[in-house]
Short mmCIF file of C-alpha atoms in Angstrom, two decimals:
data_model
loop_
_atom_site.label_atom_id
_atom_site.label_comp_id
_atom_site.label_asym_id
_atom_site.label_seq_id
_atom_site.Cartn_x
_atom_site.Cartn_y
_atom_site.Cartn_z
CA UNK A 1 13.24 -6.60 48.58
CA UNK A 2 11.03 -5.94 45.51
CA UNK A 3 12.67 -7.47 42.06
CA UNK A 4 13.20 -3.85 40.13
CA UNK A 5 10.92 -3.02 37.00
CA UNK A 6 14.15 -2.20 35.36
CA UNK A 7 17.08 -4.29 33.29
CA UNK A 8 20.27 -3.75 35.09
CA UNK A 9 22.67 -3.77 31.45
CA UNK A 10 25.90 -3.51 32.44
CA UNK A 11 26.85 -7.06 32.47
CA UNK A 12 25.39 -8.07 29.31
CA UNK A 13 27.87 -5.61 27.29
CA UNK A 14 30.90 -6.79 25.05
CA UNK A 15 33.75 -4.24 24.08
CA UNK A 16 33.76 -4.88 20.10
CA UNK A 17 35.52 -2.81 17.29
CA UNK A 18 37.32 0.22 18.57
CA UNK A 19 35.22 0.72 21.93
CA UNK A 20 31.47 0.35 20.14
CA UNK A 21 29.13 -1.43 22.17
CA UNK A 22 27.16 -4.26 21.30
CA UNK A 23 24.37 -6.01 23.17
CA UNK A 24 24.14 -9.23 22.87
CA UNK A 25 22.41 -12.51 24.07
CA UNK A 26 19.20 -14.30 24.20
CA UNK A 27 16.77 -13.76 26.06
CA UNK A 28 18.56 -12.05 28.91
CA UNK A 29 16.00 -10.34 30.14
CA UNK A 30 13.36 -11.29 33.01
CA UNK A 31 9.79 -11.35 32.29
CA UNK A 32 8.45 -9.03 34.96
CA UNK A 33 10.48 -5.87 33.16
CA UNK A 34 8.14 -3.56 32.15
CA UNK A 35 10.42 -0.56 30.71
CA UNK A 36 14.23 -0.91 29.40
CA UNK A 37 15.94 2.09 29.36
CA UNK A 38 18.95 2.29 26.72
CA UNK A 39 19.15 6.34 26.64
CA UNK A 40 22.41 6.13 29.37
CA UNK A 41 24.47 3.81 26.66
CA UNK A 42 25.64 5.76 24.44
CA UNK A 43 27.98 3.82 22.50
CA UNK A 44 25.18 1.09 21.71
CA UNK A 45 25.00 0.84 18.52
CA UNK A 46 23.42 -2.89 17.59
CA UNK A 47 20.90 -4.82 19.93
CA UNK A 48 21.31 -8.51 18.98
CA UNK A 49 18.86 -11.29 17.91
CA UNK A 50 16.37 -12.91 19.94
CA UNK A 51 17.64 -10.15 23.01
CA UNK A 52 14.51 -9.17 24.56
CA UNK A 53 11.58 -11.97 22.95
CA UNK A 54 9.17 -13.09 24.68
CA UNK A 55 9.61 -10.38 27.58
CA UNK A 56 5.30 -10.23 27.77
CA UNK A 57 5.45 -7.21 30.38
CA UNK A 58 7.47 -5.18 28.44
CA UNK A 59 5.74 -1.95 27.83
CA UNK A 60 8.37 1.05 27.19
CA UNK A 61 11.52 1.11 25.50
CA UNK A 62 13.78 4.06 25.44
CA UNK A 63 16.23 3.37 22.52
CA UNK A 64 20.12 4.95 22.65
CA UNK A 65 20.95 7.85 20.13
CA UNK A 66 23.25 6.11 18.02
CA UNK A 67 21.73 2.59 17.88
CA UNK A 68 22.55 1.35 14.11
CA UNK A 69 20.71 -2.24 14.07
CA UNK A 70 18.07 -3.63 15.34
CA UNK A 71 18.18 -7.63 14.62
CA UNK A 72 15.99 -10.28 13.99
CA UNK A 73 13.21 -10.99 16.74
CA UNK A 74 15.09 -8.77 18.90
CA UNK A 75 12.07 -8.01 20.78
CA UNK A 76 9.71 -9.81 19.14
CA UNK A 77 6.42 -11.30 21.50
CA UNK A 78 6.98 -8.44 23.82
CA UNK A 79 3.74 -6.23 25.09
CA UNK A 80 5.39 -2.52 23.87
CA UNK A 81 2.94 0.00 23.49
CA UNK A 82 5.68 2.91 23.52
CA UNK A 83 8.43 3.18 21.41
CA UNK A 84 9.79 6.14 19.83
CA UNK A 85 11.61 7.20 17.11
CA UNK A 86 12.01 10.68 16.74
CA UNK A 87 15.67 11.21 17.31
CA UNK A 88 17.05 8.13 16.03
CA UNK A 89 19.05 9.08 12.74
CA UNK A 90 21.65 6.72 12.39
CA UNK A 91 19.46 3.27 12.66
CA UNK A 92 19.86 1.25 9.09
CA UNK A 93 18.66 -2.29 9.92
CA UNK A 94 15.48 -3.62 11.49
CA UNK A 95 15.69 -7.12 11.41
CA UNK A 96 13.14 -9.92 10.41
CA UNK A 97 10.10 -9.94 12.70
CA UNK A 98 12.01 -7.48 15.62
CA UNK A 99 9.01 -5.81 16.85
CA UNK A 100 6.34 -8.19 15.55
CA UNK A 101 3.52 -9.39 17.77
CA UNK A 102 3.21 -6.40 19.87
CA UNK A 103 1.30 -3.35 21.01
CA UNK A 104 2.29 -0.10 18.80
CA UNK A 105 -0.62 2.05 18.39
CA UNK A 106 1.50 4.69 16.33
CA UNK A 107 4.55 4.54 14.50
CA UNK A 108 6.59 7.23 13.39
CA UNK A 109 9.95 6.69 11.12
CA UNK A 110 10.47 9.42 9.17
CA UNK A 111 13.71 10.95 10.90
CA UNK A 112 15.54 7.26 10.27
CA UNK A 113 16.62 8.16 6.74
CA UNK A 114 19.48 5.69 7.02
CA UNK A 115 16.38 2.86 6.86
CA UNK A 116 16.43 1.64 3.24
CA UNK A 117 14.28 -1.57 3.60
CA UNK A 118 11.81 -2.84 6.34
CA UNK A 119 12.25 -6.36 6.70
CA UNK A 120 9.55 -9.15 7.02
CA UNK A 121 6.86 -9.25 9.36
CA UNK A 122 9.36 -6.41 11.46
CA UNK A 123 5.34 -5.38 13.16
CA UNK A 124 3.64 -7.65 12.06
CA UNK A 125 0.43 -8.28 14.56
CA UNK A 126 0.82 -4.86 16.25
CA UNK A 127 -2.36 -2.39 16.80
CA UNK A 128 -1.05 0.40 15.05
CA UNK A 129 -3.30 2.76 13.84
CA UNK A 130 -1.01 5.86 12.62
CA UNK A 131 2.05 4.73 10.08
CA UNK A 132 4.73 7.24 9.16
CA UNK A 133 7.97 5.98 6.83
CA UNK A 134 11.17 7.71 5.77
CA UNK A 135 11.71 9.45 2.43
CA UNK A 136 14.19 6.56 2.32
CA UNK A 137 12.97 3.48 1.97
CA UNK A 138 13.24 1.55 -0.98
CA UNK A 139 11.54 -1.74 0.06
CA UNK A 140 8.69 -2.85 2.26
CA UNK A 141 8.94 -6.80 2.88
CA UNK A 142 6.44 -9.45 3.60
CA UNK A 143 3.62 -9.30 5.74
CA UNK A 144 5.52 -6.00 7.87
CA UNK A 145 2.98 -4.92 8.88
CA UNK A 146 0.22 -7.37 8.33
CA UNK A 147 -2.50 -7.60 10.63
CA UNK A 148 -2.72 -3.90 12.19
CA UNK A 149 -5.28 -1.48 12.68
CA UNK A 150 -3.91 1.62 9.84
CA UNK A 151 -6.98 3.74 9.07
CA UNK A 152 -5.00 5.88 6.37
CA UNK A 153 -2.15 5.12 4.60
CA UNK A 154 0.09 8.21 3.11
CA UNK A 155 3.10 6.97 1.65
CA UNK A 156 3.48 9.66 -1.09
CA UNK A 157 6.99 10.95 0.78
CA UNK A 158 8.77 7.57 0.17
CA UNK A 159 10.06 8.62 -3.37
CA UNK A 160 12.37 6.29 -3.51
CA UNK A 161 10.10 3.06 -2.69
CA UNK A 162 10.07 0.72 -5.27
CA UNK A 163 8.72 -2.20 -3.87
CA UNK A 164 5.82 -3.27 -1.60
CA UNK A 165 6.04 -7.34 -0.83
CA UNK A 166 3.29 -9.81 -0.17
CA UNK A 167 0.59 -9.69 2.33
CA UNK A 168 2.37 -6.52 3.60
CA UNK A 169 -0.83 -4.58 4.71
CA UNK A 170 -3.25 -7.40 4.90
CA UNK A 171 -5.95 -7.16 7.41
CA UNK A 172 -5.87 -3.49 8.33
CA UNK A 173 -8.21 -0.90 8.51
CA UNK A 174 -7.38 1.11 5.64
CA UNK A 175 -9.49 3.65 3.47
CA UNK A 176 -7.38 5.98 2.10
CA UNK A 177 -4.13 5.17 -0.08
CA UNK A 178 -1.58 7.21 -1.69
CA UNK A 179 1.55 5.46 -3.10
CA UNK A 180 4.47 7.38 -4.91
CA UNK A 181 5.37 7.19 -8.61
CA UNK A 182 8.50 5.40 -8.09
CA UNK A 183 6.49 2.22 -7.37
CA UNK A 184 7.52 -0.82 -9.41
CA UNK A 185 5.87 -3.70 -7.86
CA UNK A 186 2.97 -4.10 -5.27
CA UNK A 187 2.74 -8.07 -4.11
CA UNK A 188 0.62 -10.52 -4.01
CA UNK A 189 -2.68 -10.04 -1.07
CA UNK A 190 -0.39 -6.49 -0.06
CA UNK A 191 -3.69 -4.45 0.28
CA UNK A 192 -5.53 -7.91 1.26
CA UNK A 193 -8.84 -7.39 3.81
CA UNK A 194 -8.93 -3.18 3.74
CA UNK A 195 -11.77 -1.04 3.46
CA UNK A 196 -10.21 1.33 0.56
CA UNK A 197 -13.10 2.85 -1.17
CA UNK A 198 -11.33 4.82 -3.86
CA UNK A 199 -8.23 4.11 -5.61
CA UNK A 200 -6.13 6.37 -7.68
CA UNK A 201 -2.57 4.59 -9.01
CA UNK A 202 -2.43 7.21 -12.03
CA UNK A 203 0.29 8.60 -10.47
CA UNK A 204 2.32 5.25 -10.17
CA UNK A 205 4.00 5.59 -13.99
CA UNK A 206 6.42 3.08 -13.64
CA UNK A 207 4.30 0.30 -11.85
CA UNK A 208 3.60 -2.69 -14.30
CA UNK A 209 1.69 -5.48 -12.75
CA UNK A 210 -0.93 -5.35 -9.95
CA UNK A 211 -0.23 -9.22 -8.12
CA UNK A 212 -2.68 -11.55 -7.36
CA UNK A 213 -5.39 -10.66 -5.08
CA UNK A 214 -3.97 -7.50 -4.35
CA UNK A 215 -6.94 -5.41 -3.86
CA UNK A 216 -9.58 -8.40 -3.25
CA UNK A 217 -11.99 -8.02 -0.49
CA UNK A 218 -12.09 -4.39 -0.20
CA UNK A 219 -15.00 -1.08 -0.90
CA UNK A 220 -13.39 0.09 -3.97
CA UNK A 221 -15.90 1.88 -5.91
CA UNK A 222 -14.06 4.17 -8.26
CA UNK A 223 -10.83 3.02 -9.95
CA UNK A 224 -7.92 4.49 -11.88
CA UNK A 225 -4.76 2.64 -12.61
CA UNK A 226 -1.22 3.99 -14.51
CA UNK A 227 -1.29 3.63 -18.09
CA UNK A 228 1.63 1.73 -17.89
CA UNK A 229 0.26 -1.27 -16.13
CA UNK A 230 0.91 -4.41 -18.13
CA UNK A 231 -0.74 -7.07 -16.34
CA UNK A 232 -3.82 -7.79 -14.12
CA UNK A 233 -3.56 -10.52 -11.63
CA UNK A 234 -5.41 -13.54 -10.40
CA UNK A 235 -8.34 -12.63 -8.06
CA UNK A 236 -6.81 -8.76 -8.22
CA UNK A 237 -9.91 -6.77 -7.31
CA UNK A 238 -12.36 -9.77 -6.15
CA UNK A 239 -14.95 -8.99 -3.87
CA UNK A 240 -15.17 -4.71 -4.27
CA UNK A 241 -18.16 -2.90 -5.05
CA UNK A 242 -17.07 -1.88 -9.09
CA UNK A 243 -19.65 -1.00 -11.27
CA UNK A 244 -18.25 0.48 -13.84
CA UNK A 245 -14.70 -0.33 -15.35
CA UNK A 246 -12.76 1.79 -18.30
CA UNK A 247 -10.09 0.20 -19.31
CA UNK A 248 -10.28 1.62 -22.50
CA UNK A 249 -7.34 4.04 -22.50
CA UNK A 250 -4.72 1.44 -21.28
CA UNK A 251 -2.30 0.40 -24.64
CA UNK A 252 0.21 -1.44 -22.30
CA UNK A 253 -2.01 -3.85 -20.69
CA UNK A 254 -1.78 -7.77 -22.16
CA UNK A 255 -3.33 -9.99 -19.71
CA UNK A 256 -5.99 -9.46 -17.65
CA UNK A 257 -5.57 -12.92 -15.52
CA UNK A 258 -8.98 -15.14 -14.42
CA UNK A 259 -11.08 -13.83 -11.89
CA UNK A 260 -9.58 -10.23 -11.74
CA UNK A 261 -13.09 -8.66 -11.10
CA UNK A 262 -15.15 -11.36 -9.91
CA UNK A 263 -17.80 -10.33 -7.04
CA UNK A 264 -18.43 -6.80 -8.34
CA UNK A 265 -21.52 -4.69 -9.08
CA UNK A 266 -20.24 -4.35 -12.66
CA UNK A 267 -22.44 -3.00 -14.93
CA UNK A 268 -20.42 -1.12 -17.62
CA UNK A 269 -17.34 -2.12 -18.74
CA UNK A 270 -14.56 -0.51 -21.58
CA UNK A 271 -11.87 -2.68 -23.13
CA UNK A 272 -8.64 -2.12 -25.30
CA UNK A 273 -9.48 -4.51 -28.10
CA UNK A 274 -5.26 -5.00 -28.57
CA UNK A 275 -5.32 -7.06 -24.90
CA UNK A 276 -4.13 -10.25 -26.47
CA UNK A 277 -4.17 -12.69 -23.71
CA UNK A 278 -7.47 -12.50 -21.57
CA UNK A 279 -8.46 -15.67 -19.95
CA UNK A 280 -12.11 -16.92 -20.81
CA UNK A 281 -13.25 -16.37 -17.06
CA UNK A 282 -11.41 -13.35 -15.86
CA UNK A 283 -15.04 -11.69 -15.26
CA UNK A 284 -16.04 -15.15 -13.99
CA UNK A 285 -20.09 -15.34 -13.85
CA UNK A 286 -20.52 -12.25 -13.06
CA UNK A 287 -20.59 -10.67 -16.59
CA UNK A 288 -21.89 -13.75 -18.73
CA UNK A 289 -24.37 -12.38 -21.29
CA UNK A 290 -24.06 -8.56 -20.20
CA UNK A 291 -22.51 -6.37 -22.81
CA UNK A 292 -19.06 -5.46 -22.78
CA UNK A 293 -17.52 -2.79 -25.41
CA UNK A 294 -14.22 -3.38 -27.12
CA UNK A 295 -12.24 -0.55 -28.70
CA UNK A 296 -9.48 -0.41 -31.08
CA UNK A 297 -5.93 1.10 -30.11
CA UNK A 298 -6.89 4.47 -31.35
CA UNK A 299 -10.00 4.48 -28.98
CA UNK A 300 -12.81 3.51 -31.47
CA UNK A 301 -15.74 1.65 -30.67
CA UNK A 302 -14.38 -1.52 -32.37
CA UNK A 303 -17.77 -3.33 -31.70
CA UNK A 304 -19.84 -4.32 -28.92
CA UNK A 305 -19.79 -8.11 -27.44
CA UNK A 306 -21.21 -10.66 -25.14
CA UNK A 307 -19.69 -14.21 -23.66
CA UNK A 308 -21.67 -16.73 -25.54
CA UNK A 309 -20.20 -20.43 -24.69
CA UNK A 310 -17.47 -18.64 -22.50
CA UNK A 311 -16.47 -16.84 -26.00
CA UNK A 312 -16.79 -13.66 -26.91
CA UNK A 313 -18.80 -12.81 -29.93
CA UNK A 314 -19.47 -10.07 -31.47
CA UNK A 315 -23.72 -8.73 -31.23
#
């Protein structure tokens, strides 16, 4: 007789906590599975660590109504390509790296409202193209979703999202970008290895520092950031296609860190003259003895200047 495609569950479940069901294990499941079918239990509420990794035929996985958590690697190094969301409210946890190294192609979370963070590398190495997230979420962690292919990335709903971690959308596809004013901190390499070609953070009031290499090796041509941004990172916006730069406008921002802009076009460039830390290279090279204008907090020309002997002087 033929091994069946599907997971036989009813000896893998544990009666926990008043009757709700938990499944739990590792790696219970046989590798020539190719869907798992969950919609029958509908008391499952949690599907453990490690349950279903490394299960490489795995293509479709209908979830139960009421599942809750998701943990780590649950089904992490699987081959999913369908997986949907739509009618799961009540799920609050997806663990570290549970869906990473697989097949998405779209992913749609905006009915899990309960979701307030998404852990690291949760999809990390997926293919997904189409990203939607809950009004919910308040944190996106490292490297989630980190090597995918997102084209556009619309995450103007998430009013409550306050941070995005490192590397978290390194290596996509991305060209568009629209983050939400309640933004307080975008990590180090998040927007890594995109193709954005115009970026607007005007909106993003309350963010404060843009991390190292955040934007670096991107198309950005035309940029605007909040007024309240303090701080420019390493390496920030290296290797974009900038050519001209106001920053002229921006009475919060102290430190502009070394390298920021290096491997730009840029030909014109604007400058609060009240930044009082700015590292002698943060242009690198690629600005030595072209003009760069300076203006005093109340937006006068305060003079115009050129690096002489990696110092600026006054012309």
């Amino acid at each position: 007789m033929q091994k069946s495609k599907y997971l036989n569950l009813a000896s893998l479940f544990t009666q926990i906590d008043n009757d709700i069901m938990k499944l739990k294990g590792k790696n219970y499941a046989r590798d020539d599975m190719t869907i798992l079918d969950l919609n029958n239990f509908n008391d499952l509420i949690c599907i453990d660590k490690n349950g279903f990794e490394g299960c490489k035929n795995l293509k479709t996985v209908f979830l139960p109504l009421k599942i809750e958590r998701i943990l780590d690697y649950a089904f992490n190094k699987c081959g999913i390509t369908n997986l949907n969301f739509n009618n799961i409210t009540n799920l609050f946890k997806i663990g570290e790296s549970a869906f990473a190294n697989n097949k998405f192609k779209r992913l749609d979370l905006s009915n899990c409202t309960k979701l307030k963070t998404i852990e690291d590398n949760v999809f990390f190495n997926n293919e997904i193209i189409i990203l939607k997230l809950p009004y919910s979420i308040l944190k996106i962690g490292d490297s989630a979703f980190e090597e995918n292919k997102i084209e556009e990335l619309d995450l103007s709903n998430c009013i409550n999202l306050k941070l995005i971690g490192d590397r978290v959308f390194l290596n996509n596809e991305i060209k568009k970008l629209k983050l939400p004013e309640s933004i307080l901190k975008i990590g180090d390499s998040a927007f890594k290895d995109n193709k954005i070609e115009e970026l607007d953070l005007s909106n993003c009031i309350n963010l404060k520092l843009i991390g190292d290499s955040v934007f670096l090796n991107n198309e950005i041509k035309k940029l605007k950031l909040p007024v309240s941004i303090h701080k420019i990172g390493d390496f920030a916006f290296e290797e974009n296609k900038i050519e001209e730069l106001d920053l002229s406008n921006y009475t919060n921002l102290k430190l502009i860190d070394e390298n920021a802009f290096i491997k730009n076009p840029l030909q014109k460039i604007k400058i609060l003259g009240g930044i009082n830390v700015i590292y002698d290279s943060y242009f690198s090279n690629d600005l030595w003895n072209k003009f760069v204008d300076f203006y005093n907090i109340n937006g006068k020309k305060a003079g115009d200047y050129k690096l002489i002997n990696n110092q600026w002087q006054i012309v």
